[in-house]
Short mmCIF file of C-alpha atoms and ligand atoms in Angstrom, two decimals:
data_model
loop_
_atom_site.label_atom_id
_atom_site.label_comp_id
_atom_site.label_asym_id
_atom_site.label_seq_id
_atom_site.Cartn_x
_atom_site.Cartn_y
_atom_site.Cartn_z
CA MET A 1155 6.08 -23.21 38.24
CA ILE A 1156 9.38 -21.44 37.70
CA PRO A 1157 11.82 -23.98 36.16
CA THR A 1158 14.83 -24.83 38.33
CA SER A 1159 17.20 -23.56 35.62
CA VAL A 1160 15.66 -20.09 36.07
CA THR A 1161 16.00 -20.31 39.84
CA ALA A 1162 19.70 -21.06 39.32
CA THR A 1163 20.10 -18.09 36.92
CA ILE A 1164 18.47 -15.82 39.49
CA ALA A 1165 20.62 -17.12 42.35
CA ALA A 1166 23.78 -16.48 40.30
CA LEU A 1167 22.80 -12.83 39.85
CA ASP A 1168 23.08 -12.33 43.63
CA ALA A 1169 20.50 -9.54 43.50
CA ALA A 1170 20.57 -9.00 47.25
CA ASN A 1171 23.91 -7.37 46.45
CA GLY A 1172 22.38 -5.86 43.35
CA GLN A 1173 23.86 -2.40 43.23
CA HIS A 1174 26.13 -2.98 40.25
CA ILE A 1175 28.75 -0.27 40.64
CA ALA A 1176 32.30 -0.07 39.26
CA GLY A 1177 32.12 -3.61 37.91
CA ALA A 1178 30.92 -5.41 41.03
CA GLY A 1179 27.72 -6.17 42.88
CA ARG A 1180 27.35 -4.69 46.32
CA PRO A 1181 24.63 -4.17 48.92
CA GLY A 1182 23.01 -0.78 49.14
CA VAL A 1183 24.55 1.65 51.60
CA ASP A 1184 21.50 1.26 53.88
CA GLY A 1185 21.54 -2.54 53.54
CA ARG A 1186 17.82 -2.78 52.67
CA VAL A 1187 16.33 -5.40 50.33
CA TYR A 1188 12.91 -5.81 48.75
CA ASP A 1189 11.04 -8.75 47.20
CA VAL A 1190 10.60 -9.41 43.50
CA ASN A 1191 7.78 -11.91 42.83
CA ASP A 1192 6.52 -13.94 39.87
CA PRO A 1193 3.45 -11.96 38.66
CA ALA A 1194 1.71 -15.21 37.60
CA THR A 1195 1.81 -16.88 41.01
CA GLY A 1196 3.13 -14.35 43.51
CA VAL A 1197 6.00 -16.70 44.37
CA LEU A 1198 9.15 -14.95 45.64
CA LEU A 1199 11.87 -14.88 42.97
CA SER A 1200 14.58 -12.95 44.77
CA HIS A 1201 15.46 -10.43 47.42
CA VAL A 1202 16.87 -7.39 45.66
CA SER A 1203 19.05 -4.67 47.10
CA ASP A 1204 17.01 -1.49 47.62
CA GLY A 1205 19.29 1.45 46.92
CA GLY A 1206 19.09 5.07 48.00
CA PRO A 1207 20.72 8.41 47.17
CA ALA A 1208 24.15 7.34 48.46
CA ASP A 1209 24.13 4.43 46.01
CA ALA A 1210 23.03 6.77 43.23
CA THR A 1211 26.00 9.02 43.95
CA ALA A 1212 28.40 6.06 44.15
CA ALA A 1213 27.23 5.01 40.69
CA VAL A 1214 27.95 8.48 39.30
CA ASP A 1215 31.38 8.43 40.99
CA ALA A 1216 32.14 5.19 39.10
CA ALA A 1217 30.72 6.43 35.78
CA ALA A 1218 32.57 9.75 36.04
CA ALA A 1219 35.84 7.95 36.85
CA ALA A 1220 35.41 5.64 33.85
CA PHE A 1221 34.41 8.39 31.41
CA GLY A 1222 37.93 9.61 30.55
CA GLY A 1223 39.10 6.14 29.55
CA TRP A 1224 35.96 5.01 27.74
CA SER A 1225 35.40 8.21 25.78
CA THR A 1226 38.96 8.02 24.44
CA THR A 1227 38.85 4.29 23.70
CA ALA A 1228 39.02 3.75 19.93
CA PRO A 1229 35.56 3.53 18.36
CA ARG A 1230 36.46 0.15 16.88
CA VAL A 1231 37.23 -1.22 20.35
CA ARG A 1232 33.96 0.16 21.73
CA GLY A 1233 32.14 -1.33 18.78
CA GLU A 1234 33.77 -4.74 19.21
CA ALA A 1235 32.68 -4.87 22.86
CA LEU A 1236 29.09 -4.15 21.83
CA ARG A 1237 29.30 -6.75 19.09
CA LYS A 1238 30.57 -9.31 21.62
CA ALA A 1239 27.68 -8.40 23.93
CA TRP A 1240 25.29 -9.13 21.03
CA GLU A 1241 26.96 -12.52 20.56
CA LEU A 1242 26.72 -13.36 24.26
CA MET A 1243 23.08 -12.30 24.50
CA THR A 1244 22.25 -14.34 21.42
CA ALA A 1245 24.08 -17.40 22.75
CA ARG A 1246 22.21 -17.09 26.06
CA SER A 1247 18.85 -16.15 24.62
CA GLU A 1248 16.93 -19.02 26.24
CA GLU A 1249 18.34 -18.24 29.67
CA LEU A 1250 17.63 -14.53 29.30
CA ALA A 1251 14.12 -15.11 27.92
CA ALA A 1252 13.27 -17.29 30.90
CA LEU A 1253 14.61 -14.62 33.26
CA ILE A 1254 12.45 -11.96 31.59
CA SER A 1255 9.39 -14.22 31.73
CA ALA A 1256 10.01 -14.97 35.41
CA GLU A 1257 10.10 -11.38 36.61
CA ASN A 1258 7.84 -9.74 34.01
CA GLY A 1259 5.38 -12.60 33.39
CA LYS A 1260 5.31 -12.26 29.60
CA ALA A 1261 4.79 -15.45 27.57
CA LEU A 1262 8.04 -17.17 26.58
CA PRO A 1263 7.63 -16.48 22.83
CA ASP A 1264 7.32 -12.76 23.65
CA ALA A 1265 10.37 -12.97 25.92
CA ARG A 1266 12.40 -14.74 23.22
CA ALA A 1267 11.42 -12.04 20.72
CA GLU A 1268 12.45 -9.40 23.23
CA VAL A 1269 15.91 -10.93 23.71
CA ALA A 1270 16.50 -10.98 19.94
CA TYR A 1271 15.29 -7.37 19.66
CA ALA A 1272 17.31 -6.26 22.69
CA ALA A 1273 20.52 -7.94 21.50
CA GLU A 1274 20.10 -6.40 18.07
CA PHE A 1275 20.56 -2.92 19.58
CA PHE A 1276 24.08 -3.98 20.58
CA ARG A 1277 24.83 -5.26 17.07
CA TRP A 1278 23.33 -2.19 15.37
CA PHE A 1279 25.20 0.23 17.62
CA SER A 1280 28.45 -1.75 17.35
CA GLU A 1281 28.20 -0.87 13.66
CA GLU A 1282 27.32 2.78 14.33
CA ALA A 1283 30.18 3.20 16.84
CA VAL A 1284 32.72 3.27 14.00
CA ARG A 1285 30.85 5.86 11.94
CA PRO A 1286 31.36 9.08 13.87
CA GLU A 1287 29.76 12.09 12.23
CA GLY A 1288 31.55 15.29 11.27
CA SER A 1289 32.26 17.63 8.40
CA TYR A 1290 34.86 20.03 7.06
CA GLY A 1291 34.13 22.76 4.57
CA GLU A 1292 34.39 26.31 3.38
CA SER A 1293 32.05 28.85 4.90
CA PRO A 1294 29.61 30.57 2.48
CA ALA A 1295 31.35 33.95 2.85
CA GLY A 1296 34.76 32.42 2.20
CA GLY A 1297 37.81 33.20 4.32
CA THR A 1298 37.07 30.57 7.00
CA ARG A 1299 36.89 26.82 7.23
CA THR A 1300 34.14 25.20 9.30
CA ILE A 1301 34.91 21.93 11.06
CA VAL A 1302 32.05 20.13 12.79
CA THR A 1303 32.60 17.26 15.18
CA GLU A 1304 30.65 15.23 17.75
CA HIS A 1305 31.67 14.51 21.35
CA PRO A 1306 30.09 12.12 23.88
CA VAL A 1307 27.76 14.14 26.08
CA GLY A 1308 29.22 12.70 29.32
CA VAL A 1309 27.76 10.58 32.11
CA ALA A 1310 24.24 9.59 31.08
CA ALA A 1311 21.40 8.66 33.44
CA LEU A 1312 19.12 5.99 31.97
CA VAL A 1313 15.70 5.17 33.43
CA THR A 1314 13.73 2.23 32.04
CA PRO A 1315 10.28 0.62 32.47
CA TRP A 1316 9.34 -2.97 33.34
CA ASN A 1317 7.52 -3.89 30.12
CA PHE A 1318 10.66 -4.56 28.03
CA PRO A 1319 13.31 -4.93 30.75
CA ALA A 1320 16.07 -6.00 28.34
CA ALA A 1321 15.25 -4.02 25.20
CA MET A 1322 14.60 -0.68 26.90
CA ALA A 1323 18.00 -1.00 28.60
CA THR A 1324 19.96 -2.04 25.50
CA ARG A 1325 18.21 0.61 23.35
CA LYS A 1326 19.85 3.21 25.62
CA ILE A 1327 23.10 1.51 26.67
CA GLY A 1328 24.03 0.55 23.07
CA PRO A 1329 24.06 4.08 21.63
CA ALA A 1330 25.46 5.63 24.82
CA LEU A 1331 28.47 3.30 24.77
CA ALA A 1332 28.88 3.67 21.01
CA ALA A 1333 29.05 7.45 21.49
CA GLY A 1334 31.66 7.10 24.26
CA CYS A 1335 29.40 7.88 27.23
CA THR A 1336 29.37 6.04 30.53
CA VAL A 1337 26.03 5.31 32.16
CA VAL A 1338 24.07 4.93 35.37
CA LEU A 1339 20.93 2.85 34.85
CA LYS A 1340 17.88 2.64 37.06
CA PRO A 1341 15.65 -0.23 35.93
CA ALA A 1342 12.04 -0.50 37.07
CA ALA A 1343 11.78 -1.97 40.56
CA GLU A 1344 9.54 -4.75 39.18
CA THR A 1345 12.26 -6.04 36.78
CA PRO A 1346 15.74 -5.51 38.23
CA LEU A 1347 17.11 -8.98 37.42
CA THR A 1348 17.28 -8.65 33.63
CA ALA A 1349 19.18 -5.36 33.95
CA LEU A 1350 21.76 -7.02 36.20
CA ALA A 1351 22.16 -9.84 33.66
CA VAL A 1352 22.68 -7.30 30.84
CA ALA A 1353 25.30 -5.37 32.87
CA GLN A 1354 27.19 -8.59 33.59
CA ILE A 1355 27.13 -9.58 29.90
CA LEU A 1356 28.55 -6.20 28.88
CA GLU A 1357 31.46 -6.58 31.27
CA GLU A 1358 32.07 -10.12 30.09
CA ALA A 1359 32.15 -8.68 26.58
CA GLY A 1360 35.01 -6.36 27.52
CA VAL A 1361 33.27 -3.17 28.64
CA PRO A 1362 35.45 -1.84 31.48
CA ALA A 1363 34.21 -1.61 35.07
CA GLY A 1364 32.39 1.65 35.80
CA VAL A 1365 31.17 2.21 32.24
CA VAL A 1366 27.79 0.62 33.02
CA ASN A 1367 26.42 0.95 36.55
CA VAL A 1368 23.01 -0.22 37.76
CA VAL A 1369 21.17 1.15 40.78
CA ASN A 1370 18.12 -0.80 41.93
CA SER A 1371 15.59 0.93 44.14
CA THR A 1372 11.95 1.09 45.16
CA ASP A 1373 12.33 4.86 45.53
CA PRO A 1374 12.93 5.96 41.92
CA GLY A 1375 12.31 9.64 42.62
CA ALA A 1376 15.18 9.77 45.13
CA ILE A 1377 17.63 8.05 42.78
CA VAL A 1378 16.82 10.05 39.67
CA SER A 1379 16.63 13.42 41.39
CA THR A 1380 20.05 12.71 42.95
CA TRP A 1381 21.36 12.19 39.42
CA LEU A 1382 19.66 15.24 37.97
CA GLU A 1383 21.11 17.41 40.72
CA ASP A 1384 24.65 16.07 40.18
CA ASP A 1385 26.53 18.32 37.78
CA ARG A 1386 28.56 15.38 36.49
CA VAL A 1387 25.38 13.95 34.92
CA ARG A 1388 24.87 15.54 31.50
CA LYS A 1389 22.08 13.47 30.02
CA ILE A 1390 18.76 11.95 31.08
CA SER A 1391 17.26 9.31 28.81
CA PHE A 1392 13.91 8.17 30.15
CA THR A 1393 11.39 5.60 28.96
CA GLY A 1394 8.13 5.34 30.85
CA SER A 1395 4.85 7.11 31.41
CA THR A 1396 4.14 10.65 30.26
CA GLY A 1397 3.36 11.68 33.85
CA VAL A 1398 6.81 10.72 35.13
CA GLY A 1399 8.47 12.12 32.00
CA ARG A 1400 6.85 15.46 32.74
CA ILE A 1401 8.25 15.43 36.31
CA LEU A 1402 11.74 14.58 35.08
CA LEU A 1403 11.70 17.27 32.39
CA GLY A 1404 10.82 19.74 35.15
CA GLN A 1405 13.76 18.56 37.25
CA ALA A 1406 16.10 18.51 34.24
CA ALA A 1407 15.18 22.13 33.55
CA ASP A 1408 17.09 23.32 36.64
CA ARG A 1409 20.48 22.41 35.19
CA ILE A 1410 19.33 22.33 31.53
CA VAL A 1411 20.16 18.62 31.33
CA ASN A 1412 20.04 17.18 27.80
CA SER A 1413 16.81 15.12 27.79
CA SER A 1414 15.39 12.29 25.71
CA MET A 1415 11.88 11.13 26.55
CA GLU A 1416 10.16 7.96 25.29
CA LEU A 1417 6.72 8.25 26.83
CA GLY A 1418 3.21 6.83 26.70
CA GLY A 1419 1.10 6.16 23.62
CA ASN A 1420 -2.49 5.70 22.49
CA ALA A 1421 -2.03 4.02 19.12
CA PRO A 1422 -4.92 4.08 16.63
CA PHE A 1423 -5.32 1.08 14.31
CA VAL A 1424 -7.22 2.08 11.17
CA VAL A 1425 -8.70 -0.53 8.83
CA ALA A 1426 -9.95 0.81 5.47
CA ALA A 1427 -12.74 -0.76 3.42
CA ASP A 1428 -10.26 -2.13 0.87
CA ALA A 1429 -7.89 -3.70 3.42
CA ASP A 1430 -6.92 -7.36 3.25
CA ILE A 1431 -8.87 -8.44 6.33
CA ASP A 1432 -6.83 -11.55 7.12
CA LYS A 1433 -3.69 -9.43 7.04
CA ALA A 1434 -5.35 -6.73 9.17
CA VAL A 1435 -6.41 -9.33 11.75
CA ALA A 1436 -2.89 -10.80 11.86
CA GLY A 1437 -1.51 -7.26 12.31
CA ALA A 1438 -4.11 -6.47 14.98
CA LEU A 1439 -3.21 -9.56 16.98
CA ILE A 1440 0.45 -8.53 17.09
CA ALA A 1441 -0.17 -4.82 17.56
CA LYS A 1442 -2.64 -5.40 20.40
CA PHE A 1443 -1.56 -8.60 22.14
CA ARG A 1444 2.24 -8.70 21.84
CA ASN A 1445 3.55 -8.52 25.38
CA GLY A 1446 0.00 -9.05 26.68
CA GLY A 1447 -0.96 -5.59 25.44
CA GLN A 1448 1.61 -3.98 27.75
CA ALA A 1449 3.59 -2.14 25.08
CA CYS A 1450 3.84 1.58 24.43
CA THR A 1451 3.25 0.77 20.76
CA ALA A 1452 0.17 -1.35 21.53
CA ALA A 1453 -2.84 -0.66 19.33
CA ASN A 1454 -5.22 1.00 21.77
CA ARG A 1455 -8.29 1.75 19.63
CA PHE A 1456 -9.44 0.05 16.44
CA TYR A 1457 -11.19 2.18 13.80
CA VAL A 1458 -12.69 -0.29 11.32
CA HIS A 1459 -14.60 0.76 8.18
CA ALA A 1460 -18.30 -0.13 8.30
CA ASP A 1461 -18.04 -2.20 5.10
CA VAL A 1462 -15.59 -4.68 6.66
CA VAL A 1463 -16.27 -4.45 10.39
CA GLU A 1464 -18.37 -7.62 10.58
CA ASP A 1465 -15.67 -9.73 8.92
CA PHE A 1466 -12.84 -8.10 10.91
CA VAL A 1467 -14.59 -8.45 14.28
CA ALA A 1468 -15.61 -12.07 13.66
CA LYS A 1469 -12.05 -13.12 12.74
CA PHE A 1470 -10.28 -10.99 15.38
CA GLY A 1471 -12.80 -12.11 18.02
CA ALA A 1472 -12.38 -15.81 17.17
CA ALA A 1473 -8.60 -15.47 17.57
CA ILE A 1474 -9.04 -13.71 20.93
CA GLU A 1475 -11.43 -16.43 22.18
CA ALA A 1476 -8.81 -19.05 21.35
CA MET A 1477 -5.92 -17.25 23.09
CA PRO A 1478 -4.29 -19.42 25.77
CA VAL A 1479 -3.86 -17.45 29.02
CA GLY A 1480 -1.51 -18.65 31.75
CA SER A 1481 1.92 -18.67 33.26
CA ALA A 1482 4.76 -17.82 30.90
CA PHE A 1483 6.22 -21.28 31.43
CA GLU A 1484 3.08 -23.29 30.55
CA ASP A 1485 3.24 -24.80 27.07
CA GLY A 1486 1.35 -22.74 24.51
CA THR A 1487 0.75 -19.65 26.67
CA VAL A 1488 0.19 -16.56 24.54
CA ILE A 1489 -1.01 -14.13 27.21
CA GLY A 1490 0.76 -14.04 30.57
CA PRO A 1491 -0.21 -12.03 33.64
CA MET A 1492 -0.19 -8.25 33.84
CA ILE A 1493 2.66 -6.79 35.85
CA SER A 1494 0.75 -6.03 39.07
CA ALA A 1495 -2.58 -5.99 40.88
CA LYS A 1496 -2.63 -2.21 40.30
CA ALA A 1497 -2.36 -2.73 36.53
CA VAL A 1498 -5.28 -5.21 36.61
CA ALA A 1499 -7.39 -2.78 38.67
CA GLY A 1500 -6.64 0.04 36.24
CA LEU A 1501 -7.72 -1.96 33.20
CA THR A 1502 -10.79 -3.30 35.02
CA ALA A 1503 -11.89 0.28 35.76
CA LYS A 1504 -11.42 1.31 32.11
CA VAL A 1505 -13.48 -1.64 30.84
CA GLU A 1506 -16.23 -0.94 33.41
CA ASP A 1507 -16.30 2.68 32.30
CA ALA A 1508 -16.75 1.56 28.67
CA LEU A 1509 -19.52 -0.91 29.62
CA ASN A 1510 -21.29 1.82 31.62
CA ARG A 1511 -21.22 3.98 28.47
CA GLY A 1512 -22.90 1.27 26.37
CA ALA A 1513 -20.00 -0.90 25.15
CA LYS A 1514 -20.40 -4.70 25.07
CA VAL A 1515 -17.94 -7.57 25.45
CA ALA A 1516 -18.34 -9.40 22.13
CA TYR A 1517 -15.55 -11.96 22.55
CA GLU A 1518 -13.46 -13.14 25.48
CA ALA A 1519 -10.74 -15.74 26.05
CA THR A 1520 -11.07 -18.49 28.66
CA PRO A 1521 -9.90 -17.23 32.07
CA THR A 1522 -6.96 -18.97 33.73
CA THR A 1523 -7.35 -20.68 37.09
CA LEU A 1524 -4.08 -19.14 38.29
CA THR A 1525 -4.45 -16.49 40.99
CA GLY A 1526 -1.79 -14.02 39.82
CA HIS A 1527 -2.34 -10.64 38.13
CA PHE A 1528 -4.34 -11.86 35.14
CA TYR A 1529 -6.79 -10.06 32.90
CA THR A 1530 -8.70 -12.17 30.38
CA PRO A 1531 -8.27 -10.90 26.78
CA ALA A 1532 -11.45 -9.40 25.36
CA LEU A 1533 -12.90 -7.54 22.39
CA LEU A 1534 -15.35 -4.69 23.00
CA VAL A 1535 -17.88 -3.36 20.48
CA ASP A 1536 -20.16 -0.29 20.52
CA VAL A 1537 -17.42 1.66 22.28
CA PRO A 1538 -18.03 5.43 22.40
CA GLN A 1539 -15.16 7.84 21.59
CA ASP A 1540 -15.24 9.35 25.06
CA ALA A 1541 -14.71 6.02 26.88
CA LYS A 1542 -11.55 6.00 29.01
CA ILE A 1543 -10.29 2.89 27.21
CA VAL A 1544 -10.22 4.93 23.99
CA ARG A 1545 -8.81 8.13 25.45
CA GLU A 1546 -6.16 6.58 27.74
CA GLU A 1547 -3.53 3.87 27.34
CA ALA A 1548 -5.23 0.55 28.24
CA PHE A 1549 -1.86 -1.18 28.63
CA GLY A 1550 -3.52 -4.59 28.69
CA PRO A 1551 -5.26 -7.22 26.52
CA VAL A 1552 -8.53 -5.49 25.61
CA ALA A 1553 -9.40 -4.31 22.08
CA PRO A 1554 -12.13 -1.67 21.64
CA ILE A 1555 -13.70 -1.44 18.17
CA ILE A 1556 -15.09 1.79 16.68
CA ILE A 1557 -16.83 1.88 13.28
CA TRP A 1558 -16.04 4.60 10.71
CA THR A 1559 -17.40 5.69 7.36
CA ASP A 1560 -16.06 9.22 6.75
CA GLU A 1561 -12.32 9.70 6.16
CA ALA A 1562 -12.09 13.25 7.51
CA ASP A 1563 -14.01 12.22 10.61
CA VAL A 1564 -11.85 9.17 11.38
CA LEU A 1565 -8.67 11.23 10.87
CA ARG A 1566 -10.00 13.78 13.36
CA GLN A 1567 -10.73 11.00 15.87
CA VAL A 1568 -7.31 9.42 15.31
CA ASN A 1569 -5.56 12.71 16.07
CA ASN A 1570 -7.85 13.69 18.94
CA THR A 1571 -5.35 12.72 21.64
CA GLU A 1572 -2.42 14.28 23.44
CA PHE A 1573 -0.34 11.21 22.46
CA GLY A 1574 1.48 10.54 19.20
CA LEU A 1575 3.72 7.47 19.40
CA ALA A 1576 2.76 4.50 17.18
CA SER A 1577 -0.16 4.14 14.78
CA TYR A 1578 -1.28 1.57 12.21
CA VAL A 1579 -3.04 1.88 8.84
CA PHE A 1580 -4.33 -1.07 6.79
CA SER A 1581 -5.47 -0.54 3.20
CA GLY A 1582 -5.14 -2.26 -0.18
CA ASP A 1583 -4.21 1.11 -1.70
CA LEU A 1584 -0.67 2.00 -0.63
CA LYS A 1585 -0.92 5.55 -1.97
CA TRP A 1586 -4.08 6.19 0.04
CA ALA A 1587 -2.46 4.60 3.10
CA LEU A 1588 0.62 6.84 2.81
CA GLN A 1589 -1.45 9.97 2.18
CA PHE A 1590 -3.54 9.16 5.25
CA ALA A 1591 -0.46 8.20 7.32
CA GLU A 1592 1.24 11.53 6.59
CA LYS A 1593 -1.69 13.27 8.27
CA VAL A 1594 -1.57 11.05 11.36
CA GLU A 1595 0.11 12.88 14.24
CA ALA A 1596 2.43 10.07 15.32
CA GLY A 1597 6.16 9.41 15.25
CA MET A 1598 5.66 5.95 13.72
CA VAL A 1599 3.08 4.46 11.38
CA GLY A 1600 2.90 0.74 10.59
CA ILE A 1601 1.41 0.37 7.11
CA ASN A 1602 -0.16 -3.05 6.57
CA ARG A 1603 1.92 -4.39 9.46
CA GLY A 1604 1.43 -4.56 13.21
CA VAL A 1605 5.02 -3.96 14.33
CA VAL A 1606 7.00 -0.73 14.08
CA SER A 1607 9.95 -1.52 16.38
CA ASP A 1608 13.27 -1.93 14.55
CA PRO A 1609 16.74 -1.07 15.93
CA ALA A 1610 17.66 0.42 12.54
CA ALA A 1611 14.68 2.82 12.51
CA PRO A 1612 14.14 6.01 14.56
CA PHE A 1613 11.72 5.09 17.35
CA GLY A 1614 9.89 7.87 19.15
CA GLY A 1615 6.84 10.01 19.48
CA VAL A 1616 5.38 13.46 18.92
CA LYS A 1617 3.16 15.58 21.20
CA GLU A 1618 3.14 14.19 24.76
CA SER A 1619 4.63 10.87 23.64
CA GLY A 1620 8.13 12.19 23.85
CA LEU A 1621 11.19 14.06 22.70
CA GLY A 1622 13.93 12.62 20.52
CA ARG A 1623 14.41 9.25 18.85
CA GLU A 1624 16.07 5.97 19.81
CA GLY A 1625 17.56 3.43 17.43
CA ALA A 1626 18.95 4.24 13.98
CA ARG A 1627 21.67 6.90 13.61
CA GLU A 1628 19.51 9.22 15.69
CA GLY A 1629 20.08 6.94 18.68
CA VAL A 1630 23.78 7.86 18.80
CA ARG A 1631 23.11 11.57 18.24
CA ALA A 1632 21.06 11.57 21.42
CA PHE A 1633 24.29 10.88 23.32
CA THR A 1634 26.57 13.38 21.59
CA GLU A 1635 27.07 17.13 21.59
CA THR A 1636 28.06 18.97 18.45
CA GLN A 1637 31.13 21.22 18.53
CA TYR A 1638 32.33 23.29 15.62
CA PHE A 1639 35.57 25.09 14.93
CA SER A 1640 35.62 28.23 12.86
CA VAL A 1641 39.13 28.46 11.38
CA ASP A 1642 40.65 31.59 9.92
CA TRP A 1643 41.78 30.78 6.38
CA SER A 1644 43.28 34.12 5.34
P1 NAD B 2714 6.64 4.61 34.87
O1 NAD B 2714 6.70 5.96 34.32
O2 NAD B 2714 5.81 4.38 36.08
O3 NAD B 2714 8.08 4.07 35.24
C1 NAD B 2714 9.15 4.12 34.32
C2 NAD B 2714 10.44 4.25 35.09
O4 NAD B 2714 10.44 5.49 35.81
C3 NAD B 2714 10.67 3.16 36.12
O5 NAD B 2714 12.04 2.87 36.18
C4 NAD B 2714 10.22 3.83 37.41
O6 NAD B 2714 10.83 3.28 38.56
C5 NAD B 2714 10.69 5.26 37.18
N1 NAD B 2714 9.97 6.27 37.97
C6 NAD B 2714 8.70 6.21 38.43
N2 NAD B 2714 8.42 7.34 39.12
C7 NAD B 2714 9.52 8.13 39.08
C8 NAD B 2714 9.84 9.42 39.60
N3 NAD B 2714 8.98 10.12 40.29
N4 NAD B 2714 11.07 9.90 39.35
C9 NAD B 2714 11.96 9.19 38.64
N5 NAD B 2714 11.72 7.97 38.12
C10 NAD B 2714 10.51 7.44 38.34
O7 NAD B 2714 6.18 3.68 33.67
P2 NAD B 2714 5.95 2.13 33.68
O8 NAD B 2714 4.64 1.85 34.31
O9 NAD B 2714 7.14 1.41 34.21
O10 NAD B 2714 5.89 1.82 32.12
C11 NAD B 2714 4.74 1.98 31.38
C12 NAD B 2714 4.75 3.29 30.63
O11 NAD B 2714 5.94 3.40 29.86
C13 NAD B 2714 3.63 3.38 29.63
O12 NAD B 2714 3.08 4.67 29.64
C14 NAD B 2714 4.31 3.10 28.30
O13 NAD B 2714 3.64 3.62 27.19
C15 NAD B 2714 5.62 3.74 28.52
N6 NAD B 2714 6.63 3.18 27.61
C16 NAD B 2714 7.08 3.97 26.61
C17 NAD B 2714 7.99 3.47 25.71
C18 NAD B 2714 8.51 4.31 24.58
O14 NAD B 2714 9.48 3.92 23.95
N7 NAD B 2714 7.91 5.46 24.27
C19 NAD B 2714 8.46 2.16 25.85
C20 NAD B 2714 7.98 1.38 26.89
C21 NAD B 2714 7.06 1.92 27.78
#
């Protein structure tokens, strides 16, 4: 059951008029709406305005009109608005967590953690806003002075996924606003409500109308291609699947639009023979089951040394068996529903493929009686390397275990993927762990811990997991262009 307080929060968002443009909600130009449902029960949460290309253009009109004012607003003032947004999000964390759980289905503890993480991007970037980069110096040959400065890139198009509806938005909006950009945001159609709440909080915090605009739509291709064809849009920052990222990079190529891509992953989780097994199991539970396994950083394949595999599997399996599955709002729920019937079907097919290749389900949680989009958490053993669940992102609560003995061989298996986002290494020997981690082809390596996300650290991937970094100082650089002046000094 969705609590009545959440129903009231949703009603106040007025999502049927959910094109948030120039500081106000409005219906889409075509007047269409679509349904957003609770993934645990299928119950209707809200009608949401379904925008089209005309709404996309109206959003750019507003962002372009606001750019002159915002980009010349003092960095301190921009920073204070972001800081205030952090305060507001923190003060309303319970309300926001419940909203995320309602539309995304994730367990309330996961939603609360997401709100804290999401808000922290506003605090971190409020602090970065007042530290613009630049330099002034003599050129090597003498006779000139070189001045280097950074400018906001312009109107930025932001496209976000459903799995972290608050954090993926704030991780882009925070640095964009700190840099002086204005934005047009297209959230995932599954989770439009959280984005509307974030936009309203920013305006309450003092961000002027038109700086943050949100277009909701069930036709993402039409919205984003409208933006990429509009010469006022100078930046695309996308988080989502590698397949869609590839399409958008192709479209961005036409006008050479500055592109940042946070794409899919296939994180290996390596446990060495000398690892602290209790710590490795605790890390595995977070790395695999946070967000119900629907995280780009989710551990996707577990390589456990033969000497410790029995102990690791017994402890990890016991914890999986005990995992409460249910609606986000039931007391004690750890694993909520997956986002959609399609997501459940995709994971089911991957597990069946593994079982057909000889894998076995060694441990399983107790299934829920709810009829929503649930997949019961499970641990698979005897999983061959060529199983789809090893080669592709599972994006759900299933952990496949692979046994290793030879270091060179496991490193080859770890890197035998087109992805390179997160990875995890557990060992009692930090030097060995670091030496191994340096050879792992991934943008991020958790060493003896199951979480790599941190607003103060550069988040991103190599290979087909993406281009560029979010968070840290790098997050702001993604929204600036460098200009330099060469000054005659004779
Ligand atoms: P998705 O690629 O289907 O959708 C992401 C966004 O792109 C949504 O807003 C969607 O509406 C939009 N979109 C879909 N098709 C489009 C098109 N043709 N043109 C323009 N926009 C389009 O991904 P998803 O299923 O929402 O999210 C899961 C994926 O996101 C996983 O692969 C996951 O690993 C990845 N992800 C990556 C990160 C990261 O930081 N690297 C973070 C979270 C999720």
